[in-house]
Short mmCIF file of C-alpha atoms in Angstrom, two decimals:
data_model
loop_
_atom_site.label_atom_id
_atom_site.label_comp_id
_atom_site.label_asym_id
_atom_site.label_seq_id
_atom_site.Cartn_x
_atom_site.Cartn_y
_atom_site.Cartn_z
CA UNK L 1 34.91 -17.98 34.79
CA UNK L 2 32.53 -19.87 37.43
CA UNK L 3 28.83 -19.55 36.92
CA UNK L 4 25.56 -21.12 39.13
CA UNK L 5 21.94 -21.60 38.67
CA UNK L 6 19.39 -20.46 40.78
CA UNK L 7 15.98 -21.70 39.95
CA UNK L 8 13.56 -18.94 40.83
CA UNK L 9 10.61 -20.66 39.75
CA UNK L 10 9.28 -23.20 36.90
CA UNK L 11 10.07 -20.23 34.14
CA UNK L 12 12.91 -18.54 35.13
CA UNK L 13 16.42 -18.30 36.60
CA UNK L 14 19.43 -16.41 37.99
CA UNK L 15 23.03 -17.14 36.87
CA UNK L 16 25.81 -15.69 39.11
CA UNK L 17 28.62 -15.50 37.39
CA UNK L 18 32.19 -15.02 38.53
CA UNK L 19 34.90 -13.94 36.06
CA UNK L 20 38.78 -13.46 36.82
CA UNK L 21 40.25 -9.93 35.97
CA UNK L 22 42.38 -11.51 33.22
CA UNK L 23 39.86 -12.62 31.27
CA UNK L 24 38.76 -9.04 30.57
CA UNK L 25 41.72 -8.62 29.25
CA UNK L 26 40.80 -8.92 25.35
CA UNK L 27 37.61 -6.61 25.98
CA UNK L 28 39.94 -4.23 28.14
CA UNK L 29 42.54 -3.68 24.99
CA UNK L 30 39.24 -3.58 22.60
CA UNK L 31 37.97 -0.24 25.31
CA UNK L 32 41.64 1.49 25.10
CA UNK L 33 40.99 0.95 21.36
CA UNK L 34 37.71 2.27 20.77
CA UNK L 35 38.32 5.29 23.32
CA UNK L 36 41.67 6.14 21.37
CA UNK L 37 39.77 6.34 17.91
CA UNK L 38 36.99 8.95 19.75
CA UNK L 39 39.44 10.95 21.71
CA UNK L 40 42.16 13.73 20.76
CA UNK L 41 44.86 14.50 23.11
CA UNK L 42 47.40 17.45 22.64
CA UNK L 43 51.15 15.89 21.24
CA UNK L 44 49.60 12.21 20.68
CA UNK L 45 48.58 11.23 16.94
CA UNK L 46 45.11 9.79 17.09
CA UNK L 47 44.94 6.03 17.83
CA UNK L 48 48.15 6.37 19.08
CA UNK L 49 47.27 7.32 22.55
CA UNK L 50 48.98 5.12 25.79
CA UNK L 51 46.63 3.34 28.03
CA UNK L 52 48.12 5.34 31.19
CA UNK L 53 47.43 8.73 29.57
CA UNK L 54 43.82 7.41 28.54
CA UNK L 55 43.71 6.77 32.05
CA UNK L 56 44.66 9.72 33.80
CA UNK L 57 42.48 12.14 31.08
CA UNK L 58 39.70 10.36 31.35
CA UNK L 59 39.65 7.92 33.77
CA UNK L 60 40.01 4.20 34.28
CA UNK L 61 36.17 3.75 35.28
CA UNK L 62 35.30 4.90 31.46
CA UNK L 63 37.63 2.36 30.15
CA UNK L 64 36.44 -0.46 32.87
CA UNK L 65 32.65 0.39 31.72
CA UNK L 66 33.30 -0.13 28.04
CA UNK L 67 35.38 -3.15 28.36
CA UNK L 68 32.27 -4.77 30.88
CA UNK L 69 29.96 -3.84 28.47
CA UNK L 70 31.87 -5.48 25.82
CA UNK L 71 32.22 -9.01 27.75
CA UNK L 72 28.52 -9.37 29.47
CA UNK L 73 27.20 -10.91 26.16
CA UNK L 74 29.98 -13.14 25.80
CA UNK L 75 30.73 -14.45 29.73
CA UNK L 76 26.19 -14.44 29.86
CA UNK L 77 26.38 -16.74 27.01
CA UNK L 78 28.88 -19.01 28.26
CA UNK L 79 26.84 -19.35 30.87
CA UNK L 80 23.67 -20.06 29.39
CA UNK L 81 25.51 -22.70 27.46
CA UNK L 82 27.51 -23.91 30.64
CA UNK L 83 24.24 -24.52 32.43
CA UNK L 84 22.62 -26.03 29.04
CA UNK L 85 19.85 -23.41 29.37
CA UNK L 86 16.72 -22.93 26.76
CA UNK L 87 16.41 -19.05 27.74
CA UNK L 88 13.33 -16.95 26.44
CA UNK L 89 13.81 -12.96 25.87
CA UNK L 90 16.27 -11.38 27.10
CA UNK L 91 18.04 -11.02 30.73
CA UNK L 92 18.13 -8.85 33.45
CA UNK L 93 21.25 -7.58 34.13
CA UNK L 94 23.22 -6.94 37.49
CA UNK L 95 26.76 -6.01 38.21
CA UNK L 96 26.86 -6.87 42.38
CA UNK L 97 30.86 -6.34 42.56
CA UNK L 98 33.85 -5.07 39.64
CA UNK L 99 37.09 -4.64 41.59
CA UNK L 100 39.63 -3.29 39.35
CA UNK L 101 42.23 -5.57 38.59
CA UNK L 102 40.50 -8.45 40.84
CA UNK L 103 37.32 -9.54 39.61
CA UNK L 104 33.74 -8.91 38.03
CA UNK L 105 31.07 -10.27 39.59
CA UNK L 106 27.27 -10.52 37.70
CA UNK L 107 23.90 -11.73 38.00
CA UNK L 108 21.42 -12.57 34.85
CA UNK L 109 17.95 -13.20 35.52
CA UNK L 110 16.21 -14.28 32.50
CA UNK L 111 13.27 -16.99 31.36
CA UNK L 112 13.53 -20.21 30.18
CA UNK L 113 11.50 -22.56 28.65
CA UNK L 114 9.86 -24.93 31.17
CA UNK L 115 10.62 -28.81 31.80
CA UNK L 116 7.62 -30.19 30.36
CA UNK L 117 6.73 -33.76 30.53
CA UNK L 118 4.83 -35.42 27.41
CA UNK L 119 2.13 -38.15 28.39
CA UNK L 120 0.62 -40.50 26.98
CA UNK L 121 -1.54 -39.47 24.43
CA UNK L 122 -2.87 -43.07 22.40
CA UNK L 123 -5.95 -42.25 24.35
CA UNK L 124 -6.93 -39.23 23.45
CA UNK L 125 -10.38 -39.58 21.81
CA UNK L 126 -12.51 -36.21 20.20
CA UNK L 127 -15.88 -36.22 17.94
CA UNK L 128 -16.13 -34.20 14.95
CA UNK L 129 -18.66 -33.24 12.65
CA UNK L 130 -20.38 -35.79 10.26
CA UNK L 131 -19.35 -35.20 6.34
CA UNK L 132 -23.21 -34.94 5.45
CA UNK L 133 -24.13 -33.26 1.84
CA UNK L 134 -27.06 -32.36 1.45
CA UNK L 135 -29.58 -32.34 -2.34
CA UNK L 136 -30.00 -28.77 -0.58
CA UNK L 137 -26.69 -27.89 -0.22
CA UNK L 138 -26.14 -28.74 -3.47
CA UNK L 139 -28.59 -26.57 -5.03
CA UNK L 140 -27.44 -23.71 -2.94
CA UNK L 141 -24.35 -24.21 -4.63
CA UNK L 142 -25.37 -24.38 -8.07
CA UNK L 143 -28.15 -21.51 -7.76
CA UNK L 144 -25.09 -19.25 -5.96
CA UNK L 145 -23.27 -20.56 -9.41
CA UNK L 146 -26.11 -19.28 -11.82
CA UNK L 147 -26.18 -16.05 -9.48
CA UNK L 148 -22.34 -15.31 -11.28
CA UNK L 149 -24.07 -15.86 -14.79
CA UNK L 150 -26.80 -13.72 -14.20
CA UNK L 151 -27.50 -10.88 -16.83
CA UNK L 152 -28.31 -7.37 -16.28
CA UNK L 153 -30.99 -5.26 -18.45
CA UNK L 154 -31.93 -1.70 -17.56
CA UNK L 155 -35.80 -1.08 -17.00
CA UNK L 156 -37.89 1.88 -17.07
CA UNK L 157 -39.15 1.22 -13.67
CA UNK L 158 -39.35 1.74 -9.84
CA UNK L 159 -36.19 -0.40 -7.99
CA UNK L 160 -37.28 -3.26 -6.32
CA UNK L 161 -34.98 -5.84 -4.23
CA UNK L 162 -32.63 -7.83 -6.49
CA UNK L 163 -32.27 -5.25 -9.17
CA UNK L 164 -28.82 -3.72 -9.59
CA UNK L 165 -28.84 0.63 -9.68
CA UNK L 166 -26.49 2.58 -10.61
CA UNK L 167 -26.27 5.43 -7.81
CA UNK L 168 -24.34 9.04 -7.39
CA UNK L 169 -23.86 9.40 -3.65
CA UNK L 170 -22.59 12.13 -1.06
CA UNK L 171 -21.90 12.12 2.57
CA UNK L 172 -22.17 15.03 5.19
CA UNK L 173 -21.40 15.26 8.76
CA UNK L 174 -22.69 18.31 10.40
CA UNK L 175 -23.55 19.69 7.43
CA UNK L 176 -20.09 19.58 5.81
CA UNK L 177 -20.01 17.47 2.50
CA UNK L 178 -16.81 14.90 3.09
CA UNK L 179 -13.95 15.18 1.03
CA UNK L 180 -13.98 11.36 0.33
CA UNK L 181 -18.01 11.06 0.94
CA UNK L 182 -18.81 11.55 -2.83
CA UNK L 183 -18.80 8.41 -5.19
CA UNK L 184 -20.71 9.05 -8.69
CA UNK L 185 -21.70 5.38 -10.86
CA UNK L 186 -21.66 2.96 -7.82
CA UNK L 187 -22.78 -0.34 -9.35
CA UNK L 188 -25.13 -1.93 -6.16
CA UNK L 189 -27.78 -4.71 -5.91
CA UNK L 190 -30.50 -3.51 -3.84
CA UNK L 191 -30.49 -6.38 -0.69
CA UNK L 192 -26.95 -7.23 -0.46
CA UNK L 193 -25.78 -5.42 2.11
CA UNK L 194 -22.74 -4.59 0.82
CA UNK L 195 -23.00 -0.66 1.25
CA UNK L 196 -24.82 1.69 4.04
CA UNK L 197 -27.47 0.68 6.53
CA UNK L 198 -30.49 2.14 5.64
CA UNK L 199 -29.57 2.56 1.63
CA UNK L 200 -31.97 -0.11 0.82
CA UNK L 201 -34.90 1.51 1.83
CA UNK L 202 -33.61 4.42 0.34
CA UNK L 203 -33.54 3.45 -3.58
CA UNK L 204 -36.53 1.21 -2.93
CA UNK L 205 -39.13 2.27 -5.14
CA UNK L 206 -37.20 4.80 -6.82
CA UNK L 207 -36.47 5.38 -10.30
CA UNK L 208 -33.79 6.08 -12.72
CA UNK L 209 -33.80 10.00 -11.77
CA UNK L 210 -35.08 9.75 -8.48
CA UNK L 211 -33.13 10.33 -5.22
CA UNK L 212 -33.58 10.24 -1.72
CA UNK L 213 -31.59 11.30 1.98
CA UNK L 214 -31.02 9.19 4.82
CA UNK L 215 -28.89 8.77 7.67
CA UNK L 216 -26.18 5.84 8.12
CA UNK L 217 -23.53 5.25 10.10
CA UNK L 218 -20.01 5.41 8.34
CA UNK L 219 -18.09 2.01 8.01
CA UNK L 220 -14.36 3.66 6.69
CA UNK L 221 -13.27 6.54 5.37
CA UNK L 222 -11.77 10.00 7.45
CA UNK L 223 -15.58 10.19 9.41
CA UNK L 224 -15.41 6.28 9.55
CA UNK L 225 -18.23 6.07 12.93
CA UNK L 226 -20.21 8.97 12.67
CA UNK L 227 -23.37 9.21 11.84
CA UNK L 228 -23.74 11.25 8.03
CA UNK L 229 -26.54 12.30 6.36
CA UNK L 230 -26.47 10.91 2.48
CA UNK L 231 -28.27 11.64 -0.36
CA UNK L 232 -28.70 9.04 -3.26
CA UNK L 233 -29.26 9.44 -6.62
CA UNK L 234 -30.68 6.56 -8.99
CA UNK L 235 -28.97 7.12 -12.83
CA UNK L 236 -30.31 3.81 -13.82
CA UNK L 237 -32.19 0.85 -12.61
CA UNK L 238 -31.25 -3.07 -14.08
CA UNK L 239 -33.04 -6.23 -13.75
CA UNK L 240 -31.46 -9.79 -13.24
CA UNK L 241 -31.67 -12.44 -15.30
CA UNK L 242 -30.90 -16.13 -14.14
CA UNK L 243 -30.14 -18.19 -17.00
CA UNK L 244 -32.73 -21.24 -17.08
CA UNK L 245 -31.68 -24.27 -14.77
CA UNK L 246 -30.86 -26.27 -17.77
CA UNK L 247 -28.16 -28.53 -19.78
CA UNK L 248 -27.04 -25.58 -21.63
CA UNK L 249 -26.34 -23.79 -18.41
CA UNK L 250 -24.23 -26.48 -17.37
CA UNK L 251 -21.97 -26.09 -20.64
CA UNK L 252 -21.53 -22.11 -20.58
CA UNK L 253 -21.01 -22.63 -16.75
CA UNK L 254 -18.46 -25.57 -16.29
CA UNK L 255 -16.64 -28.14 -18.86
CA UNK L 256 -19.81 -30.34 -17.75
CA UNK L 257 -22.39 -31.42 -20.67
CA UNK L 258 -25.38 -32.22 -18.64
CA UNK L 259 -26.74 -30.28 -15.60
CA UNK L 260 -26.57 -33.62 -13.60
CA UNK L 261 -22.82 -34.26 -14.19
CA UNK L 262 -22.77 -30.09 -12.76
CA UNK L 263 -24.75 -31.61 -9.67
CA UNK L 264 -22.61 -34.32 -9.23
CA UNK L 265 -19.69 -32.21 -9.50
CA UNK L 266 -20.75 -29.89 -7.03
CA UNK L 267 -21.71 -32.72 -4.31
CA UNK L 268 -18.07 -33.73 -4.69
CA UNK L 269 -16.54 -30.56 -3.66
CA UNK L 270 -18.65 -29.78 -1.22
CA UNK L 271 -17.77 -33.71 0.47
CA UNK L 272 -14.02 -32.31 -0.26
CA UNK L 273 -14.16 -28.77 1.47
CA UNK L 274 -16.31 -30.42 4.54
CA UNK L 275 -13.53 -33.11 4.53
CA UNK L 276 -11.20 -30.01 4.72
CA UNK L 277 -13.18 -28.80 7.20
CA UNK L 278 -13.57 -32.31 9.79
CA UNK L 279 -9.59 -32.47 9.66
CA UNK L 280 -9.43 -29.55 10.88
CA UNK L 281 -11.63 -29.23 13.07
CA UNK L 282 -10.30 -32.61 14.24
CA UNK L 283 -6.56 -31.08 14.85
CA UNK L 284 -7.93 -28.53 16.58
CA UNK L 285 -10.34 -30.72 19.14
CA UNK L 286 -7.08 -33.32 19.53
CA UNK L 287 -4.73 -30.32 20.36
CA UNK L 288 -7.63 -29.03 22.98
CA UNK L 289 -7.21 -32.66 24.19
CA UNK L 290 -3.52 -32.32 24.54
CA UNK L 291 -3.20 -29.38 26.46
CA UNK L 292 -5.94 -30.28 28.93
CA UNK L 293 -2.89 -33.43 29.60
CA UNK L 294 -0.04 -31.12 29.99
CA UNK L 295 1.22 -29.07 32.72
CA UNK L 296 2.67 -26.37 30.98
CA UNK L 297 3.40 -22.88 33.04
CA UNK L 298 3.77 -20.10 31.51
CA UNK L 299 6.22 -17.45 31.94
CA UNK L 300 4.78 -13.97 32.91
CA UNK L 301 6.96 -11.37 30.67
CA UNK L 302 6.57 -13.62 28.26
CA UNK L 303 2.62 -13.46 28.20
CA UNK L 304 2.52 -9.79 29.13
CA UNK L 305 4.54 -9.35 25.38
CA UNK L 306 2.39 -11.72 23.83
CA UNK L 307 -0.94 -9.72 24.89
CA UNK L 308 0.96 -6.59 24.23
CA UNK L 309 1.62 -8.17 20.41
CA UNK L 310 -1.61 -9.11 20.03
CA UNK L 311 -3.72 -6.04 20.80
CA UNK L 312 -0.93 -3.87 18.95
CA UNK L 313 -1.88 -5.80 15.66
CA UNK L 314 -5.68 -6.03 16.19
CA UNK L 315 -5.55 -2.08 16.89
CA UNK L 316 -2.63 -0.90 14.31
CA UNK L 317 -3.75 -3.53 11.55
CA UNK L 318 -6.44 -5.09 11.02
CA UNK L 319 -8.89 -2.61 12.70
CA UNK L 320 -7.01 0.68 10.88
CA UNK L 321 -7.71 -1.35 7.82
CA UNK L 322 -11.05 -1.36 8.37
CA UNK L 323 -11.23 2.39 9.77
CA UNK L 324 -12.15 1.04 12.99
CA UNK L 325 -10.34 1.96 16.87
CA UNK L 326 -10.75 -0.75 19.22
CA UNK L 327 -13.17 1.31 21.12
CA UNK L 328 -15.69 0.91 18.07
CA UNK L 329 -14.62 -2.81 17.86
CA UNK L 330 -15.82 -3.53 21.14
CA UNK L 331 -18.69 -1.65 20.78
CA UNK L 332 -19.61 -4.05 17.75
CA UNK L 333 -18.75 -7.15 19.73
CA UNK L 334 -20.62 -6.23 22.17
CA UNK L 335 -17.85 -6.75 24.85
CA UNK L 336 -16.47 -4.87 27.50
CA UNK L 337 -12.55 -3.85 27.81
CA UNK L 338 -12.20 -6.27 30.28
CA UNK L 339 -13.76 -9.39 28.09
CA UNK L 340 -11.45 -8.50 25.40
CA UNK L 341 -8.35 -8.78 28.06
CA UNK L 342 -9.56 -11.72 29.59
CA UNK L 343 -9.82 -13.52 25.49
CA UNK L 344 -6.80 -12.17 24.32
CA UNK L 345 -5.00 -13.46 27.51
CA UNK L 346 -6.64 -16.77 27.02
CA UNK L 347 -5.51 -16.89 23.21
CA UNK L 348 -2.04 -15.91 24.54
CA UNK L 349 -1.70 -18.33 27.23
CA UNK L 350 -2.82 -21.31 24.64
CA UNK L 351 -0.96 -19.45 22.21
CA UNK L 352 2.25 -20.17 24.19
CA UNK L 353 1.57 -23.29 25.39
CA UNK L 354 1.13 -24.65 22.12
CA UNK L 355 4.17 -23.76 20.89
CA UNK L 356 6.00 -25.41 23.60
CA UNK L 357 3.83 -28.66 23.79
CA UNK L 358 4.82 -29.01 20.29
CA UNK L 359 8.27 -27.84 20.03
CA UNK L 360 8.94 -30.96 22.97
CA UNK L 361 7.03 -33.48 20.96
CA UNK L 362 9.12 -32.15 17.62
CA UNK L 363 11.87 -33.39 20.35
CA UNK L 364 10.68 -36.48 21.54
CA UNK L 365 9.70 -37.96 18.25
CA UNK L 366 12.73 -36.35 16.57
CA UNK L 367 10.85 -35.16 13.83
CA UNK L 368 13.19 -33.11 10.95
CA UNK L 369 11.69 -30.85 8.22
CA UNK L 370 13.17 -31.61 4.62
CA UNK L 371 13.44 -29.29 1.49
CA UNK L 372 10.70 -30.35 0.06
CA UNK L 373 8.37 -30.10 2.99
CA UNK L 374 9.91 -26.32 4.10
CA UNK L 375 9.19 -25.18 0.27
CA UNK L 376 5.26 -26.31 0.26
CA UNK L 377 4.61 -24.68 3.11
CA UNK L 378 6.52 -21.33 2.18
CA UNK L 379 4.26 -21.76 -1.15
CA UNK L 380 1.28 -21.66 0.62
CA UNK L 381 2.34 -19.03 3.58
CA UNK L 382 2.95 -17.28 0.13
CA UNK L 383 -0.43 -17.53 -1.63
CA UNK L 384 -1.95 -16.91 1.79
CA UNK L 385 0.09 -13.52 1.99
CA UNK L 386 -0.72 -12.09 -1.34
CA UNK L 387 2.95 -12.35 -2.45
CA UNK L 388 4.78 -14.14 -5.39
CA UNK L 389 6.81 -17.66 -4.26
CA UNK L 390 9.79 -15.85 -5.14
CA UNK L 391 8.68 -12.79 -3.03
CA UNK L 392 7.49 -14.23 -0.14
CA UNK L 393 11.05 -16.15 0.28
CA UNK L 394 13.64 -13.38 -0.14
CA UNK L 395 11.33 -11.29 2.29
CA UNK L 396 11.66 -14.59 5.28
CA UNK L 397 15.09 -14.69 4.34
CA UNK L 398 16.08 -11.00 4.91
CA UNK L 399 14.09 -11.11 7.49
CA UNK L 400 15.82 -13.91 9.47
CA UNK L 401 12.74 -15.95 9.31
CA UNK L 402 13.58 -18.71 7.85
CA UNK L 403 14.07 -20.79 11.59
CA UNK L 404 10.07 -19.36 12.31
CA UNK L 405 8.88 -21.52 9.32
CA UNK L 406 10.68 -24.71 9.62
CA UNK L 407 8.96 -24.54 13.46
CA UNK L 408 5.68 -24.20 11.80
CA UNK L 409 6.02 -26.96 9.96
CA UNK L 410 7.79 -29.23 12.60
CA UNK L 411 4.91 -27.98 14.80
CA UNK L 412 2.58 -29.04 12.54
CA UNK L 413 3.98 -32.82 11.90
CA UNK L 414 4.32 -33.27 15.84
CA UNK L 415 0.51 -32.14 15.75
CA UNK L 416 -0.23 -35.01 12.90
CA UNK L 417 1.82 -37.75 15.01
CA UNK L 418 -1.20 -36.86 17.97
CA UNK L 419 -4.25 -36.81 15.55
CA UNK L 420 -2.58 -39.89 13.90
CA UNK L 421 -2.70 -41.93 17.72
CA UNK L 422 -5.86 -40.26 18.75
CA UNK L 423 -9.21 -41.78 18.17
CA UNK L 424 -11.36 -39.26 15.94
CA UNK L 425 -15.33 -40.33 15.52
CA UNK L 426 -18.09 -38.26 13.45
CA UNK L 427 -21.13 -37.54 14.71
CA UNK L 428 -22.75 -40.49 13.53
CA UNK L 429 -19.98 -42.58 15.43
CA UNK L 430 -18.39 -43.75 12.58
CA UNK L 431 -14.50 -43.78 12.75
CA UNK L 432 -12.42 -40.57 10.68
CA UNK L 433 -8.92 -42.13 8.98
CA UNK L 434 -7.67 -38.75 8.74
CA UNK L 435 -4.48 -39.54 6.12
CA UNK L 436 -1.50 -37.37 6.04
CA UNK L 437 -2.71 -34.01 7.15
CA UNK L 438 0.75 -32.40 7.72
CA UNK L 439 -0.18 -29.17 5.50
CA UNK L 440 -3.66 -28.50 7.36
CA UNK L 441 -2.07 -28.76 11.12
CA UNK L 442 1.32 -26.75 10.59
CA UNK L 443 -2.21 -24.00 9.57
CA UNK L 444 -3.69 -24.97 12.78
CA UNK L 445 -0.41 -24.72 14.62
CA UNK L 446 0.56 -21.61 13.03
CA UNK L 447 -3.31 -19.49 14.01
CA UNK L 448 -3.07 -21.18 17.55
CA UNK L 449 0.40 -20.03 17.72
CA UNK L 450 0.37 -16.59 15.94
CA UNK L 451 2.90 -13.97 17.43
CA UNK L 452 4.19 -16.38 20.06
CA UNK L 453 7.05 -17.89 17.83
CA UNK L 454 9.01 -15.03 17.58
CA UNK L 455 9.40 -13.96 21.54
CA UNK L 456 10.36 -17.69 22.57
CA UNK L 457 13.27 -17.80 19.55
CA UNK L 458 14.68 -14.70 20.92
#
């Protein structure tokens, strides 16, 4: 077999490839094979069939098309491997000559993952937010604390905000009473916003007995955008109760004695999650940083798939979760079809070039991902996920994931090599040491990433 490279353009390639009639041979007997166990002829036992008779009953063009079909994927991936070729998706197939007993001659278009050329990047320099608690902050904290402690009493009185009622409530839409638009002893505090627009004003001033009918908008259900017409009936209406601001608050609410050890408690996780937050934010400004240094171009089926991906799971997902279509989406963003192309191309495209950025650093500094690092991260892909340790591993290993998550981790300590050379100041100008941060960028990696992994292993 001879094979050549034609470089189309940065992202893709043509292989001609040349192969002499006798090395079909071994896919040739495998066709005779395979036709005999299909076939019947009169006065020949099955399987037992002679070439020439296979030949002359149903032709030798059947038998030549099963035994090229057989050897494409092999003499294409000699090829590939011939040429030492990183190929992306799969080819494009084209038989230009197939001479019986002479020769088979084939083309294979297919992408490949661009030369990219890693700078430089000591220099890089980004500004993050300062780590700044405030004695504000902190009471927010601990009053959103005493909010979980708070006691409920029922009151023989009109509903005002903060109070929790107890409502029966039922939906129509053009007059029709929805199957799944009644709900009888919904628990709701008046002013959360966690129900209907408009149900506020509704129970307001009501009480326990009284009901009202207004009109809302439907957020799920079968009628899930459509205006309805709902009537709501108060059964009972219960005041709040904070408990007092006190020591004794402190010990029901936390293993703390003293409301100041509480206060001091809560500073300290607030410093922690906005510490959280500056590394990340950090990874996320250096890998802007990056990018903006690289010439990385991008191959076009590649994208189009990626964009495809992406809308697929927005619409088939996570908006039919939320009994949403993407024309309602938009309409709540406030965008246009076309600004929701134009992001989710953008998110794509960085998406992509991420991936590869990284994946040629992971090369460069010949980073390796060990036991113990692959198992963290599958514990906490797993806790993200909903799904038991144990779970969450048997389904990446059936599903032949397992490659997909050492990336994301490799990914994310070629990310932490960057932040660890880049210069990172707060707001204040004072210099972040951001220590090992390996678990927060492989997370940074994998959102920036998303769906792109899987189309550039294939």
């Amino acid at each position: 077999m001879k094979s050549a490279v034609e470089t189309l353009n940065p992202t893709r390639v043509r292989l001609t490839v040349e192969v002499p009639f006798e090395e079909l041979k071994d896919s040739l007997d495998a066709a005779y094979k395979k036709i005999n166990q299909q076939v019947t002829v009169k006065g020949f036992r099955k399987g037992k069939i002679p070439a020439r008779v296979i030949d002359q009953r149903f032709g030798r063009g059947a038998v030549l098309e099963e035994a090229v079909n057989d050897a494409l994927p092999k003499f294409y991936t000699e090829a590939v491997n011939e040429a030492e070729l990183n190929v992306l998706g799969q080819p494009e197939v084209d038989i230009t000559e197939l001479k019986d007993n002479e020769t088979l001659n084939f083309t294979a278009e297919v992408d490949v993952r661009p030369s990219i050329e890693i700078p430089d990047y000591s220099g890089i320099e980004v500004e993050v937010d300062a780590i700044e608690v405030s004695d504000e902050d902190v009471d927010k904290a601990v009053e959103e604390l005493r909010e979980r402690f708070a006691s409920t009493s029922p009151v023989e009185r009109a509903a005002e905000d903060g109070d929790v009622v107890t409502i029966d409530l039922e939906a129509k839409v053009e007059g029709e009473v929805l199957e799944d638009g009644v709900a009888s002893g919904v628990s709701y505090t008046i002013g959360s916003g966690e129900l209907l627009e408009g149900i506020d004003d509704a129970v307001k001033g009501l009480e326990a007995g009284g009901e009202a009918t207004f009109t809302s908008e439907l957020k799920g259900g079968s009628a899930a955008g459509k205006e309805a017409e709902v009537t709501v009936k108060v059964t009972q209406v219960a005041a709040r109760e904070l408990p007092s601001l006190d020591d004794d608050f402190a010990q029901l609410a936390s293993e703390f004695d003293t409301l100041d050890e509480l206060k001091a408690d809560s500073r300290k996780r607030l410093e922690n999650m906005k510490q959280y937050d500056q590394a990340t934010q950090a990874q996320e400004r250096v890998l802007e940083k990056l990018l903006e240094l690289v010439e990385v171009p991008v191959p076009e089926k590649l994208l189009a798939d990626e964009i495809q991906t992406r809308t697929h799971n927005l619409e088939h997902h996570q908006l039919g979760q939320m009994g949403l279509d993407l024309d309602k989406y938009l309409e709540i963003q406030g965008k246009s079809r076309e600004e929701f192309d134009d992001e989710t191309k953008e998110q794509a495209e960085k998406g992509i070039k991420t991936q590869f950025v990284l994946d040629e650093l992971v090369n460069k500094e010949k980073l390796n991902v060990n036991q113990e690092e692959l198992t963290e991260h599958l514990m906490r892909r797993a806790q993200s996920s909903g799904m038991s340790p144990d779970q969450f591993a048997q389904a990446v290993v059936e599903g032949g994931q397992v490659p997909m998550l050492v990336g994301e981790v490799a990914r994310g300590k070629a990310l932490a090599v960057v932040v660890e050379a880049a210069t990172v100041k707060d707001t204040n100008g004072e210099v972040v040491d951001l220590e090992d941060e390996d678990d927060e960028t492989a997370e940074t990696v994998e959102a920036t990433s998303d769906s792109a992994e899987e189309k550039t292993e294939a």
